[in-house]
């Protein structure tokens, strides 16, 4: 990865002027959720093969928080942002992310319109922390950058123009920065499992750093992995301990008449701040994996839900009525629910075939693109 990164810098350093059409990056927070976005300077039709961005925080005195599951955006079909190894330089820790596993299908991005890249929750002790999105295209050894490359290997980031934007944007030497102050970090989940016993779903979770502001835990259930409904609430244990374990049993699963059930736990503080566990699933059909598309028909974008019995690489291929491949993507599938975003905004109306291959098994699903 580092060799690729340095080669990109060498190419970039040979460019002295800004681009007429390019993306800029920013990030915002919604409670303890960090959301990364970018916008084009003008209408821009392009495929994207590479995205990289970073944020930083002062290492000394920072709470021992962790980063929850990353959720990629529907705006970039096939996007697979992955966290790189954190980079420490001086007083700061830099947290870096990259997409470089496949080419995102060509799409027309509307000028000055924000498109979400990805988001994730911060979890840890009840505290706050200051962050800054950061980019330095001058010093390749710094390894903190906002960069975008099209399907042909050409840079479509701002070059000599402002790389980032947003409230408080400023430049300090080579660095361009967007600050976020006092981002809340709620209680830390250290484990969550969902298992089937007889006809019951047994949910167990463990937490650290409970405090006086910790209030309740909501048990949420879904049949499609997207739309969750609360089915129970458990109050925080008043035993004076900061680390606790909780359990809940969802009984009589057969009565729900479904093949897969998804669960997550929502922790809510007394001030309204909240955090989620990862999503866990219980399979009732005995199959190794399942796949479904929602909504179907698709007007613009849809979600391919892929539920796996184990970690396995997954390929997703979309073909038109003539059998021509029109979109392809890959994900490093994890046990449980995986979501692949299917962008069909520019496709003609009609019926398509979606083939999902997980390990040695595959499923073919009809997908209808409406007008």
Short mmCIF file of C-alpha atoms in Angstrom, two decimals:
data_model
loop_
_atom_site.label_atom_id
_atom_site.label_comp_id
_atom_site.label_asym_id
_atom_site.label_seq_id
_atom_site.Cartn_x
_atom_site.Cartn_y
_atom_site.Cartn_z
CA UNK A 1 0.00 0.00 0.00
CA UNK A 2 2.79 2.44 0.91
CA UNK A 3 4.48 1.89 -2.48
CA UNK A 4 1.22 2.70 -4.27
CA UNK A 5 0.76 5.77 -2.11
CA UNK A 6 4.29 7.08 -2.84
CA UNK A 7 3.88 6.48 -6.59
CA UNK A 8 0.70 8.50 -6.52
CA UNK A 9 2.57 11.34 -4.82
CA UNK A 10 5.40 11.24 -7.34
CA UNK A 11 2.86 11.62 -10.14
CA UNK A 12 1.03 14.36 -8.28
CA UNK A 13 4.15 16.40 -7.62
CA UNK A 14 4.66 16.76 -11.37
CA UNK A 15 1.36 18.63 -11.64
CA UNK A 16 1.65 22.35 -10.97
CA UNK A 17 -1.81 23.65 -11.84
CA UNK A 18 -5.24 22.96 -10.40
CA UNK A 19 -7.92 21.08 -12.30
CA UNK A 20 -10.95 22.64 -13.95
CA UNK A 21 -13.17 19.88 -12.51
CA UNK A 22 -12.30 18.18 -9.25
CA UNK A 23 -13.55 16.86 -5.91
CA UNK A 24 -13.00 18.49 -2.52
CA UNK A 25 -13.38 16.73 0.83
CA UNK A 26 -14.89 17.53 4.22
CA UNK A 27 -16.34 15.84 7.29
CA UNK A 28 -19.03 16.55 9.84
CA UNK A 29 -20.38 14.79 12.90
CA UNK A 30 -23.87 13.79 13.96
CA UNK A 31 -23.48 13.03 17.63
CA UNK A 32 -20.70 10.47 17.86
CA UNK A 33 -20.94 9.57 14.15
CA UNK A 34 -18.23 10.95 11.84
CA UNK A 35 -19.42 11.46 8.26
CA UNK A 36 -17.00 12.01 5.38
CA UNK A 37 -18.18 13.76 2.21
CA UNK A 38 -16.88 15.21 -1.00
CA UNK A 39 -18.28 17.49 -3.70
CA UNK A 40 -17.35 18.26 -7.33
CA UNK A 41 -16.41 21.80 -8.36
CA UNK A 42 -18.67 21.45 -11.43
CA UNK A 43 -20.77 18.75 -13.09
CA UNK A 44 -18.39 15.83 -13.41
CA UNK A 45 -18.96 12.49 -15.13
CA UNK A 46 -16.30 10.02 -14.11
CA UNK A 47 -15.41 6.59 -12.83
CA UNK A 48 -13.35 6.50 -9.62
CA UNK A 49 -10.58 4.01 -8.91
CA UNK A 50 -9.00 5.53 -5.78
CA UNK A 51 -10.12 7.66 -2.81
CA UNK A 52 -8.05 8.48 0.27
CA UNK A 53 -8.69 10.74 3.25
CA UNK A 54 -7.43 11.23 6.81
CA UNK A 55 -8.34 12.82 10.10
CA UNK A 56 -6.18 13.46 13.14
CA UNK A 57 -6.33 14.05 16.91
CA UNK A 58 -3.83 14.98 19.58
CA UNK A 59 -2.43 11.71 20.92
CA UNK A 60 -1.67 12.84 24.46
CA UNK A 61 -4.70 12.90 26.74
CA UNK A 62 -7.10 11.39 24.17
CA UNK A 63 -9.64 8.91 25.61
CA UNK A 64 -9.05 5.29 24.58
CA UNK A 65 -11.86 5.29 22.02
CA UNK A 66 -12.28 2.89 19.12
CA UNK A 67 -13.91 3.18 15.71
CA UNK A 68 -17.07 1.19 14.97
CA UNK A 69 -18.05 -0.54 11.74
CA UNK A 70 -17.60 1.59 8.64
CA UNK A 71 -20.70 2.09 6.46
CA UNK A 72 -20.03 2.97 2.81
CA UNK A 73 -22.31 5.36 0.96
CA UNK A 74 -24.93 4.58 -1.69
CA UNK A 75 -23.53 7.46 -3.77
CA UNK A 76 -20.55 5.39 -4.95
CA UNK A 77 -21.57 1.92 -6.23
CA UNK A 78 -18.95 -0.64 -5.27
CA UNK A 79 -17.09 1.65 -2.88
CA UNK A 80 -14.98 -0.22 -0.33
CA UNK A 81 -13.34 2.29 2.02
CA UNK A 82 -10.95 0.50 4.36
CA UNK A 83 -9.00 1.75 7.34
CA UNK A 84 -5.23 1.79 6.91
CA UNK A 85 -2.74 1.59 9.75
CA UNK A 86 -2.86 4.71 11.91
CA UNK A 87 0.11 7.04 11.48
CA UNK A 88 1.73 8.95 14.37
CA UNK A 89 3.62 12.15 13.59
CA UNK A 90 4.68 14.62 16.26
CA UNK A 91 1.84 15.28 18.68
CA UNK A 92 -0.86 13.81 16.41
CA UNK A 93 -2.30 10.43 15.51
CA UNK A 94 -3.55 10.28 11.92
CA UNK A 95 -6.39 7.87 11.05
CA UNK A 96 -6.41 7.04 7.34
CA UNK A 97 -8.87 5.40 4.95
CA UNK A 98 -8.57 4.28 1.34
CA UNK A 99 -10.64 2.77 -1.49
CA UNK A 100 -8.45 1.00 -4.07
CA UNK A 101 -9.99 -2.46 -4.59
CA UNK A 102 -12.16 -1.79 -7.66
CA UNK A 103 -13.32 0.94 -10.02
CA UNK A 104 -16.51 2.72 -9.04
CA UNK A 105 -18.86 2.86 -12.02
CA UNK A 106 -18.94 6.10 -14.01
CA UNK A 107 -21.60 8.48 -12.74
CA UNK A 108 -22.52 12.14 -13.26
CA UNK A 109 -21.90 14.08 -10.04
CA UNK A 110 -23.68 17.44 -9.84
CA UNK A 111 -21.45 20.44 -9.20
CA UNK A 112 -21.38 21.82 -5.61
CA UNK A 113 -23.54 18.89 -4.41
CA UNK A 114 -22.23 17.00 -1.37
CA UNK A 115 -21.92 13.21 -1.68
CA UNK A 116 -21.32 11.12 1.41
CA UNK A 117 -18.30 8.81 1.20
CA UNK A 118 -18.74 6.82 4.39
CA UNK A 119 -19.51 7.08 8.10
CA UNK A 120 -18.74 5.33 11.38
CA UNK A 121 -19.36 5.69 15.10
CA UNK A 122 -16.84 6.51 17.81
CA UNK A 123 -17.12 4.31 20.88
CA UNK A 124 -15.28 4.39 24.17
CA UNK A 125 -15.40 6.09 27.56
CA UNK A 126 -18.02 8.80 28.08
CA UNK A 127 -15.96 11.80 26.95
CA UNK A 128 -15.46 14.30 24.13
CA UNK A 129 -12.60 14.68 21.67
CA UNK A 130 -11.43 17.19 19.07
CA UNK A 131 -10.66 16.01 15.51
CA UNK A 132 -9.43 17.55 12.27
CA UNK A 133 -9.71 16.26 8.73
CA UNK A 134 -6.23 16.78 7.27
CA UNK A 135 -4.51 16.78 3.89
CA UNK A 136 -0.92 17.46 2.80
CA UNK A 137 -0.12 17.02 -0.89
CA UNK A 138 3.33 18.64 -0.58
CA UNK A 139 5.21 16.30 1.78
CA UNK A 140 4.72 12.60 0.81
CA UNK A 141 6.45 11.42 4.00
CA UNK A 142 3.59 12.88 6.04
CA UNK A 143 1.18 10.27 4.60
CA UNK A 144 -1.97 12.31 5.24
CA UNK A 145 -3.89 13.25 2.14
CA UNK A 146 -7.24 13.78 0.49
CA UNK A 147 -6.95 12.28 -2.98
CA UNK A 148 -9.23 11.05 -5.78
CA UNK A 149 -8.23 9.22 -8.98
CA UNK A 150 -10.50 8.46 -11.95
CA UNK A 151 -10.86 5.17 -13.81
CA UNK A 152 -8.01 6.06 -16.16
CA UNK A 153 -5.50 6.81 -13.40
CA UNK A 154 -5.86 10.60 -13.60
CA UNK A 155 -6.09 12.77 -10.49
CA UNK A 156 -9.43 14.51 -9.97
CA UNK A 157 -8.63 16.12 -6.63
CA UNK A 158 -8.06 19.91 -6.42
CA UNK A 159 -4.34 20.05 -7.24
CA UNK A 160 -3.18 23.53 -6.23
CA UNK A 161 -6.71 24.61 -5.25
CA UNK A 162 -8.24 24.11 -1.79
CA UNK A 163 -8.42 20.38 -1.17
CA UNK A 164 -10.89 20.58 1.72
CA UNK A 165 -13.88 22.73 2.66
CA UNK A 166 -16.30 23.19 5.52
CA UNK A 167 -16.85 25.29 8.67
CA UNK A 168 -13.54 26.42 10.16
CA UNK A 169 -11.43 25.30 7.16
CA UNK A 170 -7.90 26.65 7.47
CA UNK A 171 -4.36 26.14 6.18
CA UNK A 172 -1.33 25.67 8.45
CA UNK A 173 1.89 25.37 6.48
CA UNK A 174 1.51 22.43 4.08
CA UNK A 175 -1.54 21.11 5.89
CA UNK A 176 -5.15 21.88 5.00
CA UNK A 177 -7.55 21.18 7.88
CA UNK A 178 -11.26 21.05 8.76
CA UNK A 179 -11.87 20.98 12.54
CA UNK A 180 -14.52 19.19 14.59
CA UNK A 181 -14.61 20.12 18.29
CA UNK A 182 -16.13 18.33 21.30
CA UNK A 183 -17.30 15.18 19.47
CA UNK A 184 -19.08 12.95 22.04
CA UNK A 185 -17.83 9.41 22.66
CA UNK A 186 -20.44 7.24 24.43
CA UNK A 187 -20.16 3.91 26.26
CA UNK A 188 -17.94 1.26 24.68
CA UNK A 189 -19.42 -2.05 23.54
CA UNK A 190 -16.78 -4.77 23.88
CA UNK A 191 -18.88 -7.68 22.61
CA UNK A 192 -22.28 -8.55 21.12
CA UNK A 193 -23.51 -11.98 20.03
CA UNK A 194 -26.77 -13.44 18.74
CA UNK A 195 -27.23 -17.22 18.85
CA UNK A 196 -30.16 -19.60 18.36
CA UNK A 197 -31.11 -22.05 21.09
CA UNK A 198 -34.20 -24.20 20.50
CA UNK A 199 -36.73 -21.66 19.18
CA UNK A 200 -35.23 -18.63 20.94
CA UNK A 201 -32.74 -15.95 19.98
CA UNK A 202 -30.22 -15.36 22.78
CA UNK A 203 -28.59 -11.92 22.74
CA UNK A 204 -25.58 -11.12 24.92
CA UNK A 205 -23.54 -7.91 25.06
CA UNK A 206 -20.81 -6.48 27.25
CA UNK A 207 -19.90 -2.85 27.86
CA UNK A 208 -17.18 -0.78 29.47
CA UNK A 209 -17.14 2.78 30.77
CA UNK A 210 -20.73 3.01 31.97
CA UNK A 211 -21.20 6.26 33.85
CA UNK A 212 -23.87 8.37 35.55
CA UNK A 213 -25.15 9.53 32.15
CA UNK A 214 -25.69 5.99 30.80
CA UNK A 215 -29.46 5.35 30.69
CA UNK A 216 -30.91 2.37 28.79
CA UNK A 217 -30.22 -0.31 26.18
CA UNK A 218 -32.77 -0.81 23.41
CA UNK A 219 -32.97 -4.21 21.70
CA UNK A 220 -33.79 -3.72 18.01
CA UNK A 221 -34.85 -6.33 15.45
CA UNK A 222 -35.08 -6.33 11.65
CA UNK A 223 -36.08 -8.75 8.92
CA UNK A 224 -34.16 -7.03 6.12
CA UNK A 225 -31.09 -5.62 7.90
CA UNK A 226 -32.16 -2.01 7.23
CA UNK A 227 -35.43 -1.26 9.00
CA UNK A 228 -35.15 -1.90 12.74
CA UNK A 229 -37.90 -1.92 15.36
CA UNK A 230 -37.40 -1.78 19.11
CA UNK A 231 -38.67 -4.94 20.83
CA UNK A 232 -37.37 -4.40 24.40
CA UNK A 233 -35.46 -2.02 26.65
CA UNK A 234 -33.14 -2.80 29.55
CA UNK A 235 -32.06 -0.20 32.12
CA UNK A 236 -28.43 0.27 33.04
CA UNK A 237 -27.40 -1.88 36.00
CA UNK A 238 -27.07 0.22 39.14
CA UNK A 239 -24.30 -1.83 40.71
CA UNK A 240 -21.59 0.82 40.75
CA UNK A 241 -19.49 -1.04 38.17
CA UNK A 242 -18.32 0.61 34.94
CA UNK A 243 -18.15 -2.75 33.10
CA UNK A 244 -21.27 -4.90 32.85
CA UNK A 245 -22.84 -7.74 30.85
CA UNK A 246 -26.43 -7.92 29.62
CA UNK A 247 -28.64 -10.61 28.09
CA UNK A 248 -32.03 -10.81 26.39
CA UNK A 249 -34.02 -13.71 24.90
CA UNK A 250 -36.23 -13.22 21.85
CA UNK A 251 -38.60 -16.17 22.14
CA UNK A 252 -40.72 -18.17 19.67
CA UNK A 253 -38.75 -17.30 16.51
CA UNK A 254 -40.78 -19.64 14.27
CA UNK A 255 -43.81 -17.43 14.77
CA UNK A 256 -41.95 -14.63 12.98
CA UNK A 257 -42.06 -16.63 9.71
CA UNK A 258 -38.75 -15.46 8.25
CA UNK A 259 -35.45 -17.04 7.17
CA UNK A 260 -33.10 -14.49 8.81
CA UNK A 261 -33.46 -12.17 11.79
CA UNK A 262 -31.12 -9.23 12.39
CA UNK A 263 -30.41 -7.67 15.79
CA UNK A 264 -28.56 -4.67 17.17
CA UNK A 265 -28.37 -2.92 20.54
CA UNK A 266 -28.80 0.84 20.90
CA UNK A 267 -27.29 2.41 24.02
CA UNK A 268 -28.87 5.76 24.96
CA UNK A 269 -27.48 8.32 27.40
CA UNK A 270 -29.66 10.56 29.56
CA UNK A 271 -28.69 13.54 27.39
CA UNK A 272 -29.94 11.76 24.25
CA UNK A 273 -26.57 10.71 22.83
CA UNK A 274 -26.52 7.12 21.61
CA UNK A 275 -24.38 4.39 20.08
CA UNK A 276 -25.08 1.13 18.24
CA UNK A 277 -23.48 -2.28 18.30
CA UNK A 278 -22.65 -4.00 15.06
CA UNK A 279 -25.54 -5.92 13.47
CA UNK A 280 -25.75 -9.63 14.25
CA UNK A 281 -28.02 -12.20 12.58
CA UNK A 282 -29.64 -15.54 13.33
CA UNK A 283 -30.30 -17.81 10.38
CA UNK A 284 -33.36 -20.06 10.47
CA UNK A 285 -33.06 -21.55 6.96
CA UNK A 286 -29.81 -23.52 7.47
CA UNK A 287 -28.20 -22.09 4.28
CA UNK A 288 -24.61 -20.82 4.04
CA UNK A 289 -25.54 -17.43 2.61
CA UNK A 290 -28.49 -15.43 1.36
CA UNK A 291 -28.85 -12.38 -0.85
CA UNK A 292 -31.69 -9.96 -1.52
CA UNK A 293 -32.19 -6.59 -3.18
CA UNK A 294 -34.15 -3.67 -1.75
CA UNK A 295 -35.99 -1.82 -3.11
CA UNK A 296 -36.83 -3.79 -6.21
CA UNK A 297 -37.75 -2.22 -8.66
CA UNK A 298 -34.93 0.34 -8.29
CA UNK A 299 -35.40 3.94 -9.33
CA UNK A 300 -31.85 5.13 -8.69
CA UNK A 301 -29.95 3.15 -6.02
CA UNK A 302 -30.63 -0.02 -4.08
CA UNK A 303 -29.02 -2.22 -1.46
CA UNK A 304 -27.86 -5.79 -1.93
CA UNK A 305 -28.08 -7.51 1.46
CA UNK A 306 -25.64 -10.42 1.70
CA UNK A 307 -25.82 -12.52 4.85
CA UNK A 308 -22.86 -14.88 5.31
CA UNK A 309 -22.31 -17.85 7.62
CA UNK A 310 -18.55 -17.15 7.57
CA UNK A 311 -15.97 -14.65 6.30
CA UNK A 312 -15.56 -15.00 2.54
CA UNK A 313 -14.76 -12.83 -0.49
CA UNK A 314 -17.90 -11.92 -2.46
CA UNK A 315 -18.27 -10.81 -6.08
CA UNK A 316 -21.35 -9.01 -7.41
CA UNK A 317 -22.03 -8.86 -11.15
CA UNK A 318 -24.94 -7.08 -12.88
CA UNK A 319 -25.82 -7.98 -16.47
CA UNK A 320 -28.45 -6.55 -18.79
CA UNK A 321 -31.14 -8.44 -20.75
CA UNK A 322 -28.62 -9.21 -23.51
CA UNK A 323 -26.20 -10.77 -21.01
CA UNK A 324 -23.73 -7.86 -21.15
CA UNK A 325 -21.90 -7.09 -17.91
CA UNK A 326 -22.77 -3.53 -16.87
CA UNK A 327 -21.45 -3.40 -13.31
CA UNK A 328 -19.10 -5.47 -11.17
CA UNK A 329 -17.81 -5.15 -7.62
CA UNK A 330 -16.10 -7.08 -4.84
CA UNK A 331 -16.31 -7.00 -1.06
CA UNK A 332 -14.37 -8.76 1.68
CA UNK A 333 -17.47 -10.34 3.21
CA UNK A 334 -17.70 -10.76 6.97
CA UNK A 335 -19.84 -13.26 8.86
CA UNK A 336 -23.33 -11.80 9.20
CA UNK A 337 -24.84 -8.92 7.27
CA UNK A 338 -22.94 -7.19 4.46
CA UNK A 339 -24.47 -4.42 2.33
CA UNK A 340 -23.40 -3.61 -1.24
CA UNK A 341 -24.77 -0.43 -2.82
CA UNK A 342 -26.13 -0.80 -6.34
CA UNK A 343 -26.22 2.47 -8.32
CA UNK A 344 -28.46 2.19 -11.41
CA UNK A 345 -29.29 5.88 -11.82
CA UNK A 346 -27.92 6.07 -15.38
CA UNK A 347 -29.19 2.66 -16.56
CA UNK A 348 -32.07 2.15 -18.97
CA UNK A 349 -35.35 0.83 -17.60
CA UNK A 350 -35.71 -2.93 -17.84
CA UNK A 351 -34.89 -6.24 -16.18
CA UNK A 352 -31.33 -7.12 -15.16
CA UNK A 353 -29.69 -10.15 -13.55
CA UNK A 354 -27.61 -9.81 -10.40
CA UNK A 355 -25.19 -12.67 -9.70
CA UNK A 356 -23.72 -12.91 -6.21
CA UNK A 357 -20.85 -15.36 -5.69
CA UNK A 358 -19.72 -16.15 -2.14
CA UNK A 359 -16.98 -18.76 -1.97
CA UNK A 360 -18.15 -21.76 -4.01
CA UNK A 361 -21.83 -20.80 -4.00
CA UNK A 362 -23.80 -18.31 -6.04
CA UNK A 363 -27.27 -16.82 -6.30
CA UNK A 364 -28.88 -15.05 -9.25
CA UNK A 365 -31.50 -12.40 -8.53
CA UNK A 366 -33.72 -10.48 -10.99
CA UNK A 367 -33.44 -6.72 -10.60
CA UNK A 368 -35.89 -4.33 -12.24
CA UNK A 369 -34.79 -0.77 -13.12
CA UNK A 370 -37.82 1.50 -13.26
CA UNK A 371 -38.02 4.78 -15.14
#
